[in-house]
Amino acid sequence: MFEFYARSLEASMIFTFAALGELINQRSGVLNVGIEGVMLFGATLGFIVAQTTGSYAAGFAVAILVGALLGLLHGFFTITLHGDQVVSGMGIWILGFGLTTYIGSAYAGPLGLPRIPTVFGVSPFVFLSIALVPVVWFVLSKTSLGLQIRSVGENPVVAEVSGISVARTRYLCVTVGGMLMGFAGAVYALNYNPVWNYNFLMGWGFISLALVFFSLWNPWILLGGSLLFGVFWQLALNPQLVLPGLMSRYIWRTVPFAITLVVLLLMSTPWFRAKWGAARPEALGQPYVRD
Amino acid sequence: MQHETINGFQRGAPVLELRGITKRFPGVLANDRIDLEMRAGEIHAILGENGAGKTTLMKILYGMLQPDEGEIYIRGQRVKFHSPQDAIALGIGMVHQNRTLVAAHTVLENIVLGHPRAGRVLNLKRAGEEVAALCERYGFKVDLKASVWQLSEGEKQVVEILKALYRGARILILDEPTSALAPSETEKLLASIQAMANDELAIVPFITHKLPIVLATSHRVTVLRGGRVTARLDTANANERILAREMVGREVIFRLERATVERGAPVLQVEGLSALSNRGYLALRNVSFTVHEGEIFGIAGVSGNGQHELAEVLAGLRPAVGGRVLLDGKDITNASTLERWRLGMGYIPAERNEVGSIGDFSLVENTAMNYYFDPQYARRGIVDYKAMRRLTEEIIAHYKVVTPGPDVRARNLSGGNLQKVILGRVLARRPRVIIANLPTQGLDVGATEFVQNQLIEAKKAGAAVLLISEDLDEVLALSDRIAPIYEGAFMGILPGGEAEREHVGAMIAGTLPKDLVV
């Protein structure tokens, strides 16, 4: 049973990294649905570099760098060119899917490096991911920078009038967010399951995206959600653990999405709006055009 | 005149001067050699209709636009603003009419947003103390921890003023400061403005209408028309008639003729109507009234007291949670919007740009939105655009809409002209009942007069008119009967000709005057 929970925690750490990256993006008003693509890139290039150099550090560094570059690319399309955020994000996903398959197929198979040692029986990244939650929360809610980021995501016009550069703030967020997504991919490919395969992520990025909506854009709820989703994910791999033979792994895998749908439905009810106000960043998904 | 110096400002000393400010836009001379002088401790109102160049001048003052010609001096020093940041740094503060606040943030977060001294880690405790001191000093009351979306319009304005003051503004530009406020809120604001002026701030309110407020508060008035300064007066030497003449360029009749029309059969009957607000609470409580042929029934109230919900329920845009609505005796409580239009209802929504029109559609298409179901204009689902175009041209001619033509996009029209098109397309159908929600809000003196006269004409033609307005004077002048609304319920129904302004004003603030028996 410990093994089950340990693996669940390790699944949730990947959700946490990726979803925190997406949350930072979205709080500044930029939706990046290409999160799966960024993770694929980070994972694949990190995997290749780690394997060729024999250095985990180089692998992670490359993954973070690639994530940052893809974040910047998304920023260029959506912030500078005022392009549609969903279209740009889908483009990044499809590009990631295609290109990593092409580049990575030569490296299919296990990583071949000694495993990263565990701490208390789980990956050290579990602790890093949990530690990152209060950091993101503090920056967003207690610092000037965080107030600027949230203002840009809620009402870029007001932010601009208040002397904040909307473009610069959004670029910062897509870059940092992209770094976290790329890193999340590398944690998967170098630590969680160090074997390269065709389309090995199979929806981790999309679950992380759903997790941000589930979290109501709150890092603490995001952490809770990612722990929960981690358990569901692990159940999807070993469905016989709870209800043997009853539900296939593919049904379990949809559970996080089903929960997110319920949360989104709840959010749109008058009851919820009256009680919680608007949780969703008001300007999410809208390009900001200065006039 | 006193000569004391506070913060380097001398009472009566010029702090801001504009010399020969000119700004051209393609085809328009928005500002034509404007000279202005603002003094410390003075309330200097800038008056002008829509299109007089006020907005342009305001944007130049705040660094949002750069003038083509002319110079700006602050305390005798020539300055150039490249952005609002430059203006803020030199002590200019701006309170926008379209509130520039983040709805999801708290009051305090909004105030410190972008402030250079906010620090890396926000010190909200210290900022809170400083802002509280400002509130104390000038008599503002607002909960700093509340989220902005929970505030009334008046409170939001207070937040904007506090934000400017916290930034160190010594020259405060106010865009239509009282247009969205309740009478009681207006009084408080004026007292605070007075307090700030006593503290050597220069206060510059830009005003389109509400001339009495100009007269009551300001020390000097500058009137703009067609981009030029047409008058510069000490308020002591001004009166309403002079100011209106300078603004409009002709004599304006302030007394509207109350047409006495024989009251006909009941058209719109509302019985015990209740409705919920967007936030889910009971916004309209058990309201009953009847509007007859040839009658204007006025609902007076401060924004957010359920009148908006009432208009939407009547138009079929919001479900009723109790009560009935009858149109010519037919129950339409649950009827669709289209059925209501067919039965002779005309709706003039408060949101001209969001609900009343589609900005990217031409005027012809916008007119068609009210006629696509009319067999005269659409056969077998095909709209007769030739006929629609003719009708639109008639509306443009009859209502004197200023537009290059009927194919112009709605968003390119000024508020007053767009409202004329909306009014025209409703009235052209000769509706049995007209629901007019804030029909003159934000319009200048000329357009307001026009819209009000059209409503009177409709009444003379036998329509039942439900007028919802936040402008007390408008309701008093137009209505045959007046229902003050407060927190979703009527405070009574008064006969229009005899209702006293003070009584109605007290009732919309929720108090029943003692000497009034309803």
Coordinates of N, CA and C in Angstrom, one line a residue, chain A residues 27 138 141-145 147-148 150-152 154-155 157-164 270-271 273-278 290, chain B residues 62 64 84-85 88 96 99-105 109-110 112-115 118-122 124 149 163 167 278-280:
Chain A
R27 N -2.9 33.5 -14.3 CA -3.2 34.6 -13.5 C -2.8 35.9 -14.2
F138 N 2.8 33.0 -2.1 CA 3.3 34.2 -1.4 C 3.6 35.3 -2.5
S141 N 0.2 36.6 -3.9 CA -0.8 37.4 -3.0 C -0.1 38.4 -2.1
K142 N 1.2 38.3 -1.9 CA 1.8 39.2 -0.9 C 2.8 40.1 -1.4
T143 N 3.1 40.0 -2.7 CA 4.2 40.9 -3.2 C 3.6 41.9 -4.2
S144 N 4.3 42.9 -4.5 CA 4.0 43.9 -5.5 C 3.9 43.2 -6.9
L145 N 4.9 42.4 -7.2 CA 4.9 41.7 -8.4 C 3.6 40.9 -8.6
L147 N 0.7 41.3 -7.2 CA -0.4 42.2 -7.4 C -0.4 42.7 -8.9
Q148 N 0.7 43.0 -9.4 CA 0.8 43.4 -10.8 C 0.4 42.3 -11.7
R150 N -1.6 39.7 -11.1 CA -3.1 39.5 -10.9 C -3.9 40.6 -11.6
S151 N -3.3 41.9 -11.5 CA -4.1 43.0 -12.1 C -4.0 42.8 -13.6
V152 N -2.9 42.4 -14.2 CA -2.8 42.3 -15.6 C -3.8 41.2 -16.1
E154 N -6.6 40.4 -14.5 CA -8.0 40.7 -14.3 C -8.4 41.9 -15.2
N155 N -7.6 42.9 -15.3 CA -8.0 44.1 -16.1 C -6.7 44.8 -16.6
V157 N -6.2 47.0 -18.8 CA -6.3 48.4 -19.0 C -6.0 49.2 -17.7
V158 N -6.6 48.7 -16.6 CA -6.3 49.3 -15.3 C -4.8 49.2 -15.0
A159 N -4.3 48.0 -15.2 CA -2.9 47.8 -14.9 C -2.0 48.8 -15.7
E160 N -2.3 49.0 -17.0 CA -1.5 49.9 -17.8 C -1.6 51.3 -17.3
V161 N -2.9 51.7 -16.9 CA -3.0 53.1 -16.4 C -2.3 53.3 -15.1
S162 N -2.1 52.1 -14.3 CA -1.4 52.2 -13.1 C 0.1 52.1 -13.2
G163 N 0.5 52.2 -14.5 CA 2.0 52.2 -14.7 C 2.6 50.9 -14.8
I164 N 1.8 49.8 -15.1 CA 2.4 48.5 -15.2 C 2.5 48.1 -16.7
P270 N -25.2 30.7 -10.1 CA -25.3 32.0 -9.4 C -25.0 31.8 -7.9
W271 N -25.3 30.7 -7.4 CA -25.0 30.5 -6.0 C -23.5 30.6 -5.7
R273 N -21.2 32.2 -7.6 CA -20.7 33.6 -7.9 C -21.1 34.5 -6.7
A274 N -22.3 34.3 -6.2 CA -22.7 35.1 -5.0 C -21.8 34.9 -3.9
K275 N -21.3 33.6 -3.7 CA -20.6 33.3 -2.5 C -19.1 33.6 -2.6
W276 N -18.5 33.3 -3.8 CA -17.1 33.4 -4.0 C -16.7 34.5 -4.9
G277 N -17.6 35.2 -5.5 CA -17.2 36.2 -6.5 C -16.6 35.5 -7.7
A278 N -15.9 36.3 -8.5 CA -15.3 35.7 -9.7 C -13.9 35.2 -9.4
R290 N -3.2 47.7 -27.0 CA -3.2 49.1 -26.6 C -3.7 50.0 -27.7
Chain B
Y62 N -3.6 64.4 -18.9 CA -3.2 63.2 -18.1 C -2.1 62.5 -18.9
M64 N -2.2 61.0 -21.8 CA -2.6 59.9 -22.6 C -2.6 60.3 -24.1
P84 N 0.8 58.7 -19.0 CA 0.2 59.1 -17.7 C 1.2 59.1 -16.6
Q85 N 2.3 58.2 -16.7 CA 3.3 58.2 -15.6 C 3.9 59.5 -15.4
I88 N 1.5 61.7 -13.5 CA 1.3 61.3 -12.1 C 2.5 61.8 -11.3
H96 N -11.4 58.6 -13.5 CA -12.1 58.3 -14.7 C -13.5 58.0 -14.5
R99 N -14.7 53.5 -14.5 CA -13.8 53.2 -13.4 C -12.6 52.4 -13.8
T100 N -11.5 52.8 -13.4 CA -10.3 52.0 -13.7 C -9.8 51.3 -12.4
L101 N -10.7 50.3 -12.1 CA -10.3 49.5 -10.9 C -10.4 48.0 -11.2
V102 N -9.7 47.2 -10.5 CA -9.7 45.8 -10.7 C -10.8 45.2 -9.8
A103 N -11.9 44.7 -10.4 CA -13.1 44.3 -9.6 C -12.8 43.2 -8.6
A104 N -11.9 42.3 -8.9 CA -11.6 41.2 -8.1 C -10.7 41.5 -6.9
H105 N -10.0 42.6 -7.0 CA -9.1 43.0 -5.9 C -9.8 43.8 -4.8
E109 N -5.7 46.9 -2.3 CA -4.9 46.4 -3.3 C -5.0 47.3 -4.5
N110 N -6.2 47.8 -4.8 CA -6.3 48.7 -6.0 C -5.6 50.0 -5.7
V112 N -2.9 50.6 -3.9 CA -1.4 50.5 -3.9 C -0.9 50.0 -5.2
L113 N -1.8 49.5 -6.1 CA -1.4 48.9 -7.4 C -0.5 49.9 -8.2
G114 N 0.7 49.5 -8.5 CA 1.6 50.3 -9.3 C 2.2 51.5 -8.6
H115 N 2.0 51.6 -7.2 CA 2.6 52.6 -6.5 C 4.0 52.4 -6.3
A118 N 5.2 50.8 -3.0 CA 4.5 49.6 -2.5 C 5.5 48.6 -2.0
G119 N 6.7 48.6 -2.5 CA 7.7 47.7 -2.0 C 7.6 46.4 -2.6
R120 N 8.7 45.6 -2.5 CA 8.7 44.3 -3.2 C 7.6 43.4 -2.5
V121 N 7.7 43.3 -1.2 CA 6.7 42.6 -0.5 C 5.7 43.7 0.0
L122 N 4.4 43.5 -0.3 CA 3.4 44.5 0.0 C 3.3 44.7 1.5
L124 N 0.8 46.0 3.4 CA -0.5 46.5 3.3 C -1.0 47.1 4.6
W149 N -15.8 44.7 -6.4 CA -17.1 44.4 -7.1 C -18.2 44.5 -6.1
K163 N -6.9 56.6 -4.6 CA -5.8 56.1 -5.3 C -4.9 57.3 -5.9
R167 N -1.2 58.5 -4.5 CA 0.0 58.7 -5.4 C 0.5 60.1 -5.3
N278 N -28.3 39.2 -10.5 CA -27.3 38.3 -11.0 C -26.6 37.6 -9.9
R279 N -26.5 38.2 -8.7 CA -25.8 37.5 -7.6 C -26.7 36.6 -6.8
G280 N -28.0 36.6 -7.2 CA -28.8 35.6 -6.6 C -29.7 36.0 -5.5

